[in-house]
CSV table of C-alpha atoms in Angstrom, one decimal:
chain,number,residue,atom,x,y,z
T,1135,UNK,CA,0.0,0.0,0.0
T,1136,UNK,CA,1.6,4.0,-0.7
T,1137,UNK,CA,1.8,5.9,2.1
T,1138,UNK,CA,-0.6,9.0,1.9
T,1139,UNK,CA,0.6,12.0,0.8
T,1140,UNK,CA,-0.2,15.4,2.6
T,1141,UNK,CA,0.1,18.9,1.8
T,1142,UNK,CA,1.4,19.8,5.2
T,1143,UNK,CA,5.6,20.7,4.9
T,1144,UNK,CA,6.2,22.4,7.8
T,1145,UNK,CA,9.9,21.5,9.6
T,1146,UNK,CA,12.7,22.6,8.0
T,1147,UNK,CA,14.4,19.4,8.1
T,1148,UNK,CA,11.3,18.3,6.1
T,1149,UNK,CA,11.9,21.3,3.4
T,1150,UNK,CA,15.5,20.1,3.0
T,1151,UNK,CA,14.5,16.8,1.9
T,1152,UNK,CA,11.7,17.9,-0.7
T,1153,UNK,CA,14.4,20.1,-1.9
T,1154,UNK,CA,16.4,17.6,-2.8
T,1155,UNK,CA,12.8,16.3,-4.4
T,1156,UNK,CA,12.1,19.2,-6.2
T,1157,UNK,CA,15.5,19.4,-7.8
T,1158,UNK,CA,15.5,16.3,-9.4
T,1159,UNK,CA,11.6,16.6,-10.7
T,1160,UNK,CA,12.3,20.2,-12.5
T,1161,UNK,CA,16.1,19.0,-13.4
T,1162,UNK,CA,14.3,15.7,-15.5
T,1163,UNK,CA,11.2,18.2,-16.8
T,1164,UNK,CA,13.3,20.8,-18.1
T,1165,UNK,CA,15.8,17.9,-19.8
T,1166,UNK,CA,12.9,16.0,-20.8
T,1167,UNK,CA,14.9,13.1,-20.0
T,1168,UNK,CA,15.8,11.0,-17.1
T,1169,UNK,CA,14.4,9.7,-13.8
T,1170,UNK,CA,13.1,11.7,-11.0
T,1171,UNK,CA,11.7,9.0,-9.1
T,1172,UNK,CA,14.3,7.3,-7.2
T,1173,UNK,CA,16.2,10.6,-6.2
T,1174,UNK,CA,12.4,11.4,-5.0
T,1175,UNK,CA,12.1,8.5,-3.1
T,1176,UNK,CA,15.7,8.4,-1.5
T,1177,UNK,CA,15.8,12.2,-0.8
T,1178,UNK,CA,15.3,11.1,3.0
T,1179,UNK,CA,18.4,8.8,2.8
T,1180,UNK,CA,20.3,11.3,1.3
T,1181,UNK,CA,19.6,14.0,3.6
T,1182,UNK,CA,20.6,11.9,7.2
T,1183,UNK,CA,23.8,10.0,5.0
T,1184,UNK,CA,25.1,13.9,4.4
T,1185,UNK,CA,24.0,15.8,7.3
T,1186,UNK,CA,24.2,12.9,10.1
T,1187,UNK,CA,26.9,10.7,8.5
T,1188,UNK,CA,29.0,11.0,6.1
T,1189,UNK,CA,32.8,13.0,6.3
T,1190,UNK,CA,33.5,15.1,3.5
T,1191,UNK,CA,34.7,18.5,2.5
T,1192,UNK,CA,33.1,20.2,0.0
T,1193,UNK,CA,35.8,22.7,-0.7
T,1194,UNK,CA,38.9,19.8,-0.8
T,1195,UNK,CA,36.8,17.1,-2.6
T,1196,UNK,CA,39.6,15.2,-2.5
T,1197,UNK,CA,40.5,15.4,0.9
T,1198,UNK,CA,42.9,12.0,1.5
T,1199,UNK,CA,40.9,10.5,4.5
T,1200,UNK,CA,37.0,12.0,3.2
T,1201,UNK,CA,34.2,8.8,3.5
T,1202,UNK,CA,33.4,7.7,-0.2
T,1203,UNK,CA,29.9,7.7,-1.6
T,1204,UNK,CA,29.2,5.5,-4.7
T,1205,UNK,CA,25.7,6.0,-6.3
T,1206,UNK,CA,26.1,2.4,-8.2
T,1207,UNK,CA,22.5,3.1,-9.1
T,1208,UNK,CA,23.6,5.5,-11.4
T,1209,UNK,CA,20.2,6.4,-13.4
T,1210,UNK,CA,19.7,8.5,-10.6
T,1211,UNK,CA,22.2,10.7,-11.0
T,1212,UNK,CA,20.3,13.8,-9.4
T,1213,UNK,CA,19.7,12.4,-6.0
T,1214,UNK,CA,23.7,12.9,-5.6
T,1215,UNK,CA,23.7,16.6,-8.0
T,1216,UNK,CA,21.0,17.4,-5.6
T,1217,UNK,CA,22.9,16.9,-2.7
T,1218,UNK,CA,26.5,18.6,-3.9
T,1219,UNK,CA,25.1,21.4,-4.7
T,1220,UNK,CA,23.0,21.7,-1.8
T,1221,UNK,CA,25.9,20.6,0.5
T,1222,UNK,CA,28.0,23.4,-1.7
T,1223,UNK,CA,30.6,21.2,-4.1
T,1224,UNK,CA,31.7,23.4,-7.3
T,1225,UNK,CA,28.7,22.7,-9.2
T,1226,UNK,CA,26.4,25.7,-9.2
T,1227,UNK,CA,22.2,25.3,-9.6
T,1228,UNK,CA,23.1,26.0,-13.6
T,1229,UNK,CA,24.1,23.1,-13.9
T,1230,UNK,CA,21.5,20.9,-12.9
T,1231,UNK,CA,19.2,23.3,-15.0
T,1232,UNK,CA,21.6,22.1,-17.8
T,1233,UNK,CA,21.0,18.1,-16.5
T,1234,UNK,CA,21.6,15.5,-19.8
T,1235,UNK,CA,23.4,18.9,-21.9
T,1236,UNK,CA,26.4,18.8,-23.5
T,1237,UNK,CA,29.1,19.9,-21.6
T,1238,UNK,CA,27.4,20.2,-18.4
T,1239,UNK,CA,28.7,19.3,-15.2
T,1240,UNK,CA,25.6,17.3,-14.6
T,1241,UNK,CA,25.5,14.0,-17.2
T,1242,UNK,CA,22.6,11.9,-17.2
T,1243,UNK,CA,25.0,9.4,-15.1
T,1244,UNK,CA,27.8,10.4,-12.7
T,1245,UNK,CA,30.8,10.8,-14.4
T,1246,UNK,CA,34.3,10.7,-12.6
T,1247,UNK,CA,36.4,13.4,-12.9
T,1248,UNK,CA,33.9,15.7,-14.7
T,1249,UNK,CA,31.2,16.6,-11.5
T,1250,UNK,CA,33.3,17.0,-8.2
T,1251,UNK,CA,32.4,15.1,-5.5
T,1252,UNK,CA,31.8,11.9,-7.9
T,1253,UNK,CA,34.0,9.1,-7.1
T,1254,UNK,CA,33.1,6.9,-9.8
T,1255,UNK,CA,32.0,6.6,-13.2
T,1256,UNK,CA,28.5,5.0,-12.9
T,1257,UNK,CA,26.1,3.7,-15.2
T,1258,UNK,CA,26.3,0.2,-16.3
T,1259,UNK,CA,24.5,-1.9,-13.4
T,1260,UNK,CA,26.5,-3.3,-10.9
T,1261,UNK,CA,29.7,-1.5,-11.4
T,1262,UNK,CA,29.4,0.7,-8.7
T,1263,UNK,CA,29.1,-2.0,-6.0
T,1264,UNK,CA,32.5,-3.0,-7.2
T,1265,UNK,CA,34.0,0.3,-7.4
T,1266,UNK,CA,32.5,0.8,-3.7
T,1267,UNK,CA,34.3,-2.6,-2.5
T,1268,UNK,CA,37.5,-1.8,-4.3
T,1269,UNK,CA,37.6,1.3,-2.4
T,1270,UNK,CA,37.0,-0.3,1.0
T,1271,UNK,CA,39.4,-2.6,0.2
T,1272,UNK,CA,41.6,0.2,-0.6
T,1273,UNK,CA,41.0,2.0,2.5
T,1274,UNK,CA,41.7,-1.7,4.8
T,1275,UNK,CA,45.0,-2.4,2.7
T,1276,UNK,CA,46.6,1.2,3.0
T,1277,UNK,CA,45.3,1.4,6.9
T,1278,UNK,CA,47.1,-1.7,7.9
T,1279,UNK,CA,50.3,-0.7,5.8
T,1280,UNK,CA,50.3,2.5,7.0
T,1281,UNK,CA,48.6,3.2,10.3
T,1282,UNK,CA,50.9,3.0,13.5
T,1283,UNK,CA,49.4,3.5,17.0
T,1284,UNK,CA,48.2,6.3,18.2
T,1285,UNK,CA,48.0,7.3,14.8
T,1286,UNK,CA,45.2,6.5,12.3
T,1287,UNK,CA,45.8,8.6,9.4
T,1288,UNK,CA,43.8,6.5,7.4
T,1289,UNK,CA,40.7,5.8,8.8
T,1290,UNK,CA,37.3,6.2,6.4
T,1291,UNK,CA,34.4,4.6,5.1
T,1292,UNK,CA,32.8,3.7,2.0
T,1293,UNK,CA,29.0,4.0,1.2
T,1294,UNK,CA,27.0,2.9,-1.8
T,1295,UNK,CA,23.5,3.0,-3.0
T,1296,UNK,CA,22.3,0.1,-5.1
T,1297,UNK,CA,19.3,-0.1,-6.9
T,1298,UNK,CA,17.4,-4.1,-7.4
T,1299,UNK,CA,18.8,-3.5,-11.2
T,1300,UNK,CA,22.1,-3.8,-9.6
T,1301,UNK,CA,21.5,-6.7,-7.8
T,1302,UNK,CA,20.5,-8.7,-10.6
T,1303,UNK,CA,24.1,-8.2,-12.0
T,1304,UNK,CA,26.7,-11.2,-11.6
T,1305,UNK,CA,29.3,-8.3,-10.9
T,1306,UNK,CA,27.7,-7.2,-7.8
T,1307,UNK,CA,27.0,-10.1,-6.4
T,1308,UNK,CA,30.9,-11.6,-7.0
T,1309,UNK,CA,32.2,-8.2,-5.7
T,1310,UNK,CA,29.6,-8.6,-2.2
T,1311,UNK,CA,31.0,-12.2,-1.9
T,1312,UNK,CA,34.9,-10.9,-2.0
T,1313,UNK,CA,33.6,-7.9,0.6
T,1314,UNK,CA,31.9,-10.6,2.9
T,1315,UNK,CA,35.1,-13.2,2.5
T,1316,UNK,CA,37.9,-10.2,3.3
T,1317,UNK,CA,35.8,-8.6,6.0
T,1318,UNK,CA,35.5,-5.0,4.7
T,1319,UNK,CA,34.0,-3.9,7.6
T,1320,UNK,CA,34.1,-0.2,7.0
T,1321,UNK,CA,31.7,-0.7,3.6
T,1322,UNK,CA,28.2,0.2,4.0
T,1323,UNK,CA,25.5,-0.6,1.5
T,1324,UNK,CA,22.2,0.6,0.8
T,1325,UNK,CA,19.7,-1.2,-1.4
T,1326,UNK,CA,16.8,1.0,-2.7
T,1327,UNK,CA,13.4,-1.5,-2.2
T,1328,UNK,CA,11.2,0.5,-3.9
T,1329,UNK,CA,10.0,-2.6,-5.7
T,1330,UNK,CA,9.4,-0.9,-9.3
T,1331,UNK,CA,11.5,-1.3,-12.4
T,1332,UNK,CA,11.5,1.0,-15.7
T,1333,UNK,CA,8.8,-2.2,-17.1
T,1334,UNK,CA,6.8,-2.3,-13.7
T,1335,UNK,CA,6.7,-4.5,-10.7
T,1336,UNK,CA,10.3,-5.5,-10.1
T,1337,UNK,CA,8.4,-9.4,-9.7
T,1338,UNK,CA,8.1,-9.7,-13.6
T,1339,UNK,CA,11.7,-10.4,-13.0
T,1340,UNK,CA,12.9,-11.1,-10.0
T,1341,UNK,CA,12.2,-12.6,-6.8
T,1342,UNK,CA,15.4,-13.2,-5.0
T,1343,UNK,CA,15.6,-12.0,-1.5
T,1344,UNK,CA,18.5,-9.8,-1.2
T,1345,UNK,CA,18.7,-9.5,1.9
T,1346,UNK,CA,19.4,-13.5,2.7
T,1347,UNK,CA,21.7,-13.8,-0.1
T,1348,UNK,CA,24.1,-11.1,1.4
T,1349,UNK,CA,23.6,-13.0,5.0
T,1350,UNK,CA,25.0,-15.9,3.5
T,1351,UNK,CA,28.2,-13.6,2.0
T,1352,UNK,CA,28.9,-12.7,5.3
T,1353,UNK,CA,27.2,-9.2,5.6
T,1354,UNK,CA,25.2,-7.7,7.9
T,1355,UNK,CA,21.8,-7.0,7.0
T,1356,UNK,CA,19.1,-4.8,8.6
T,1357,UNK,CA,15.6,-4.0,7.2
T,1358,UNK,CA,14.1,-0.4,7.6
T,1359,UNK,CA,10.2,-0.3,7.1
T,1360,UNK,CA,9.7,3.4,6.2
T,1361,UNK,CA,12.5,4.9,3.9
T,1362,UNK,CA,11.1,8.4,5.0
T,1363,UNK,CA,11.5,7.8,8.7
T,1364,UNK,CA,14.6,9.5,9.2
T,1365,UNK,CA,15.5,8.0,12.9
T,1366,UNK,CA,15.1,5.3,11.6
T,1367,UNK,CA,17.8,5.2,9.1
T,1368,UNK,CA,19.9,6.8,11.2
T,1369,UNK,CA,19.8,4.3,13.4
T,1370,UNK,CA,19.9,1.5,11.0
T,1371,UNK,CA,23.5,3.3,10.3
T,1372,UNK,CA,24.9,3.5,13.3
T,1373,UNK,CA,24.5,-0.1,13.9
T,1374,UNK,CA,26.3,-0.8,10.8
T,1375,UNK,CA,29.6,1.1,11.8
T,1376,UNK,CA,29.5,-0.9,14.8
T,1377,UNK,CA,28.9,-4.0,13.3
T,1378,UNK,CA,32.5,-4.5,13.4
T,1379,UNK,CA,34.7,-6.2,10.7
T,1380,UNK,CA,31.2,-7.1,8.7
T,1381,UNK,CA,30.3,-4.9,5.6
T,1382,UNK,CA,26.9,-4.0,5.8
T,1383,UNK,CA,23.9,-4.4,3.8
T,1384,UNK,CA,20.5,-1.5,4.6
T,1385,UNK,CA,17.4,-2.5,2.7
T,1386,UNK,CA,15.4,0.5,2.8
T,1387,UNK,CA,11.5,0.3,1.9
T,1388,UNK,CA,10.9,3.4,-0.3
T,1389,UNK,CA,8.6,4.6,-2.5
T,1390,UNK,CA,9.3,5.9,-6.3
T,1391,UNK,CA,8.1,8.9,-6.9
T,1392,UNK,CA,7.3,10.0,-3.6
T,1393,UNK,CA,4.9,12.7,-3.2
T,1394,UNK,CA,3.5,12.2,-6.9
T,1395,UNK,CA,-0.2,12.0,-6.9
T,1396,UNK,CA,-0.9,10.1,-9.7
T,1397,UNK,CA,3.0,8.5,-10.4
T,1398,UNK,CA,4.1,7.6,-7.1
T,1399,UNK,CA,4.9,4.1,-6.9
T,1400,UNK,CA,4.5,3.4,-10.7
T,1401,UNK,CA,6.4,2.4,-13.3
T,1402,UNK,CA,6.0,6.2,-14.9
T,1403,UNK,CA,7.9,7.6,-12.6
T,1404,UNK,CA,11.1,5.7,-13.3
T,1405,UNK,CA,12.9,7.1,-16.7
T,1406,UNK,CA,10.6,9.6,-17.6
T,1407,UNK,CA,9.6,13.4,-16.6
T,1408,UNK,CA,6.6,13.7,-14.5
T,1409,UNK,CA,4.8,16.6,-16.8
T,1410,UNK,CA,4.4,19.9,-16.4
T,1411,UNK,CA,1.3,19.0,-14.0
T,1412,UNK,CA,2.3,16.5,-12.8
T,1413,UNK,CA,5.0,18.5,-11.4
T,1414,UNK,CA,2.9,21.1,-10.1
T,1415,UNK,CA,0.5,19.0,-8.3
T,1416,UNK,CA,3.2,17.0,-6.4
T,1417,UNK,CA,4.8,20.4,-5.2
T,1418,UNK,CA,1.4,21.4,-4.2
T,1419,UNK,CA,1.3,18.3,-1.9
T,1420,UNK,CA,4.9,18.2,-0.7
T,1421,UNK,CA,3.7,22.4,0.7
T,1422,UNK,CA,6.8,23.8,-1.5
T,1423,UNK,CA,6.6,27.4,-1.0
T,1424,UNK,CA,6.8,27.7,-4.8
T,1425,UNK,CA,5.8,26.3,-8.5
T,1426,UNK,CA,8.7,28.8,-9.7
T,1427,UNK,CA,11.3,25.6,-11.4
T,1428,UNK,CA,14.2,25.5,-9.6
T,1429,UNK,CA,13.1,27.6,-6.6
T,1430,UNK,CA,15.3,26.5,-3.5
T,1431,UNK,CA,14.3,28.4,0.2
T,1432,UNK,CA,17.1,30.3,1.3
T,1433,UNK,CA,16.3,28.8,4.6
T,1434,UNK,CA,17.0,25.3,3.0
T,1435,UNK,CA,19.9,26.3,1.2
T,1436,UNK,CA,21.6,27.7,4.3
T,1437,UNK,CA,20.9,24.7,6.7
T,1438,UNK,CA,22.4,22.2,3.8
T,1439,UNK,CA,25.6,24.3,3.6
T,1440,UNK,CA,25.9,24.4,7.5
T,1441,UNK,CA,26.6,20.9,7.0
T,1442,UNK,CA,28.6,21.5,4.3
T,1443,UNK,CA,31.3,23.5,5.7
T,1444,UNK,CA,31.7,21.2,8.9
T,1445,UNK,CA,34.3,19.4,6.6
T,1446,UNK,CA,37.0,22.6,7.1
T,1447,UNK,CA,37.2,21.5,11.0
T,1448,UNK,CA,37.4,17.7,10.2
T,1449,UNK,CA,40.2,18.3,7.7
T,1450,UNK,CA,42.1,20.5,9.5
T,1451,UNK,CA,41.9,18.2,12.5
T,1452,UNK,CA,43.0,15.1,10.1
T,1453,UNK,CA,45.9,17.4,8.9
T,1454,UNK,CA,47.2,18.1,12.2
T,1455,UNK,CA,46.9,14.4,12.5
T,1456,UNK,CA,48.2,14.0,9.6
T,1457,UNK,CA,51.6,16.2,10.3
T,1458,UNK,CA,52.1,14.4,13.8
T,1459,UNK,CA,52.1,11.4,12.4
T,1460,UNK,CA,54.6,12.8,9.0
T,1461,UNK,CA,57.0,13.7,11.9
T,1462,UNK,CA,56.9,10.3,13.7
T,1463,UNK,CA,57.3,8.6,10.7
T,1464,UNK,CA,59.0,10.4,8.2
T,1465,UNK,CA,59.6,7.3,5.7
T,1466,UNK,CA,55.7,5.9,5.6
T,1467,UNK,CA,54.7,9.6,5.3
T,1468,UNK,CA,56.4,10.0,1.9
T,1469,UNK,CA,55.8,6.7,0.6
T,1470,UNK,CA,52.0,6.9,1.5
T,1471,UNK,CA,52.1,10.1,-0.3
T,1472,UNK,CA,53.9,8.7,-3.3
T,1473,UNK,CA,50.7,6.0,-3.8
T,1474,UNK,CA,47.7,8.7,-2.5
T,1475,UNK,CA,49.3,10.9,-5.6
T,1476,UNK,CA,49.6,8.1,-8.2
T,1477,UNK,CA,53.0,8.6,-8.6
T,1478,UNK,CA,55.1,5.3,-9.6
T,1479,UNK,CA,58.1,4.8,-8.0
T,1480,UNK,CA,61.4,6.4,-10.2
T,1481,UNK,CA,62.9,3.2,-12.3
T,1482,UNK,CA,60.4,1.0,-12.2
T,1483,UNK,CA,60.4,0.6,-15.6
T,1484,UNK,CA,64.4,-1.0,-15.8
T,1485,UNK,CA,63.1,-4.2,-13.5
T,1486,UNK,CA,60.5,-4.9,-17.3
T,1487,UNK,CA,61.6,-8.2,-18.7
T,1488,UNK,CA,62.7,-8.1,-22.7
T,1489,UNK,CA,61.1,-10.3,-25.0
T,1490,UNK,CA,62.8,-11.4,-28.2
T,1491,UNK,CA,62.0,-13.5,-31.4
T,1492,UNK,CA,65.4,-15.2,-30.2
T,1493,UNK,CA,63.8,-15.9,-26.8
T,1494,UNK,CA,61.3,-18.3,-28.5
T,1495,UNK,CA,57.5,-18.4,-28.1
T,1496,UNK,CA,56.1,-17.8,-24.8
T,1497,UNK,CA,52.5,-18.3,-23.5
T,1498,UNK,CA,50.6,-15.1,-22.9
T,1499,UNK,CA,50.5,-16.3,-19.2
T,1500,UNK,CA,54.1,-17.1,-18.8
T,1501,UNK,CA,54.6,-13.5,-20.4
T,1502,UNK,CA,52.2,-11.9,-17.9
T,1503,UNK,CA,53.3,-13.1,-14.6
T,1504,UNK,CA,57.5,-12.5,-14.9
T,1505,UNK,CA,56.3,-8.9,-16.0
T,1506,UNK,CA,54.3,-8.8,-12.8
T,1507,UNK,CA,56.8,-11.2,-10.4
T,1508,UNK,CA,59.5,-8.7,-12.0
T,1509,UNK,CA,57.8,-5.5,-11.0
T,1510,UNK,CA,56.1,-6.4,-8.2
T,1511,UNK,CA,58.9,-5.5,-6.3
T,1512,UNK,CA,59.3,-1.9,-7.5
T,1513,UNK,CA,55.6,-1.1,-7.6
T,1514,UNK,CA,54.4,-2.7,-4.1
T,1515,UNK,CA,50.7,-0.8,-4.0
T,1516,UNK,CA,50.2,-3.3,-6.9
T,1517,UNK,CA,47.7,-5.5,-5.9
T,1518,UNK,CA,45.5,-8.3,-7.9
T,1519,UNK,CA,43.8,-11.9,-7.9
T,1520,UNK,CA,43.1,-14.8,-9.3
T,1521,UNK,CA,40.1,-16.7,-7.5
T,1522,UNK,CA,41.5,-20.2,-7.1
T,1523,UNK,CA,43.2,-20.3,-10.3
T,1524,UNK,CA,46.4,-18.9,-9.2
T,1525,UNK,CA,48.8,-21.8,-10.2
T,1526,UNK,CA,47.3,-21.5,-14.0
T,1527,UNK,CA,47.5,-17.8,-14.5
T,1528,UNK,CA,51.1,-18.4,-12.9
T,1529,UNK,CA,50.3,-15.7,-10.2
């Protein structure tokens, strides 16, 4: 059954969740292409992950020790545009008035390296569950290289949103498996139940329950009800960072299209604009001051970028940290800021084996592992693996 919908916004913490609503309807309308309703239905998500949660600073997006945020479901691109803005990142309200343009900052699907505060290219389902793993593996690896007592220079977390489209994809569920076996701990998932694909009823395709299947990889899994109960979520989240060395799995009812009188919860409000109407009628019910497009309360505006600029105290406390521990341990400071920078080590490029005609033919996987065994040694952030074919690929 929907929840009903009322006309009664009152709270501000209320008008900073429809904003990020509002934004993503009038973003998709004035693009004529995309989907509003999962942003709609995961603005309350978004709003306790940012404000209650998550560590980040929107002037330094890449602040070394920041938590990462991966929107694997990527069709809903807005729901994180929504929230940078908001939170104050370098991409200004133009931008999501330019949403699916060319050259915008705003692509239909996140795009490293072109929106800040994007960690990863997302699109293709699934892919962004492994990103998000990767990085928690990252983080694990360079904490126990690098950490020394009394001083946890590394020391962040990594969230992801995934949509049932994801979980229907081999690579997330081969990716979960890895997170589960190594004990990523520090990785903290979100799946979006809002039980509607782009064709209808996500049981014309599927009726796996997610939430057993990650159980039996080794995550913990916790079930919230109402995806607009705020407490609720929050709570759900601070059991999962003290669920210890588990990665964590929060399946969170919601509903698509929240707020829509005639498209919530249907099919329509998946990859298509609302309508003009449409539009209006749901900003009528959600009590948004205004039918202006694009019309953000300054009141709303200034309570998201409150939590915005928290991340200047949090950095400049991790720096001091930072330069305490660059003085204790002069050696692991430059070499962890050799890999942080992507900077390969100078040489390692004269430890590459030659291969010659005179040599004789070589397998592909003989060739491949003495260039790796050879500069493995030089390069020692180089990581990989093989499942349980290492003696074949001659790993």
């Amino acid at each position: 059954m929907s929840p009903s919908i009322t006309s009664s916004t009152t709270s501000l913490d209320e008008l900073c969740i429809n904003a990020i609503r509002v934004l993503a309807m009038d973003a998709v309308q004035r693009a004529d292409s995309g989907h509003p309703g999962t942003p709609m239905g995961l603005a309350p998500l978004a709003y306790v992950l940012w404000t209650r949660r998550l560590r980040y600073n929107p002037a330094d997006p890449a602040w070394a020790n920041r938590d990462r945020f991966v929107l694997s479901a990527g069709h809903a691109s807005l729901l994180l545009y929504s929230v940078l803005h908001l939170t104050g990142y370098d991409l200004p309200l133009d931008e999501l008035e330019r949403f699916r343009q060319w050259g915008s900052k705003a692509p239909g699907h996140p795009e490293h390296g072109v929106t800040p505060g994007v960690e990863a290219t997302t699109g293709p389902l699934g892919q962004g569950i492994g990103n998000a793993v990767g990085m928690a593996l990252a983080e694990a690896h360079l904490a126990a290289v690098f950490n020394r007592p009394g001083h946890p220079v590394i020391d962040h977390r990594t969230y992801f949103i995934a949509s049932d489209g994801d979980l229907m994809e081999g690579v997330s569920h081969e990716a979960a498996a890895l997170a589960g076996h190594l004990r990523l701990g520090k990785l903290i998932g979100f799946y979006d139940d809002n039980r509607i694909t782009i064709e209808g009823s996500t049981a014309l395709a599927s009726s796996t329950d997610a939430g057993r299947r990650f159980e039996a990889y080794g995550w913990q899994v916790q079930r919230v009800a109402d995806g607009n109960d705020p407490e609720a979520i929050d709570a759900a989240i601070g059991a999962a960072m003290e669920a210890g060395n588990r990665p964590s799995l929060i399946i969170l009812r919601t509903h698509i299209g929240y707020g829509s009188p005639h498209k919530q919860d249907t099919a329509e409000a998946h990859g298509s604009p609302l309508g003009k109407e449409e539009v209006k009628l749901t900003k009528e019910h959600l009590g948004w001051p205004s039918l202006e497009p694009f019309y953000l309360p300054d009141e709303a505006v200034a309570r998201w970028r409150e939590y915005g600029h928290r991340g200047d105290a949090w950095q400049t406390e991790w720096n001091r940290q930072y330069q305490a521990y660059a003085r204790a341990f002069p050696a692991e400071a430059r070499e962890l800021e050799r890999r942080l920078s992507g900077t390969l080590p100078a040489g390692w490029e004269a430890a590459l084996p030659t291969f010659t005609v005179e040599n004789g033919a070589i397998a592909t996987r003989d060739a491949s592992a003495k260039v790796l065994n050879a500069i493995a040694p030089q390069i020692p952030e180089l990581m990989g693996g093989a499942a349980d074919l290492a003696p074949s690929t001659r790993r």
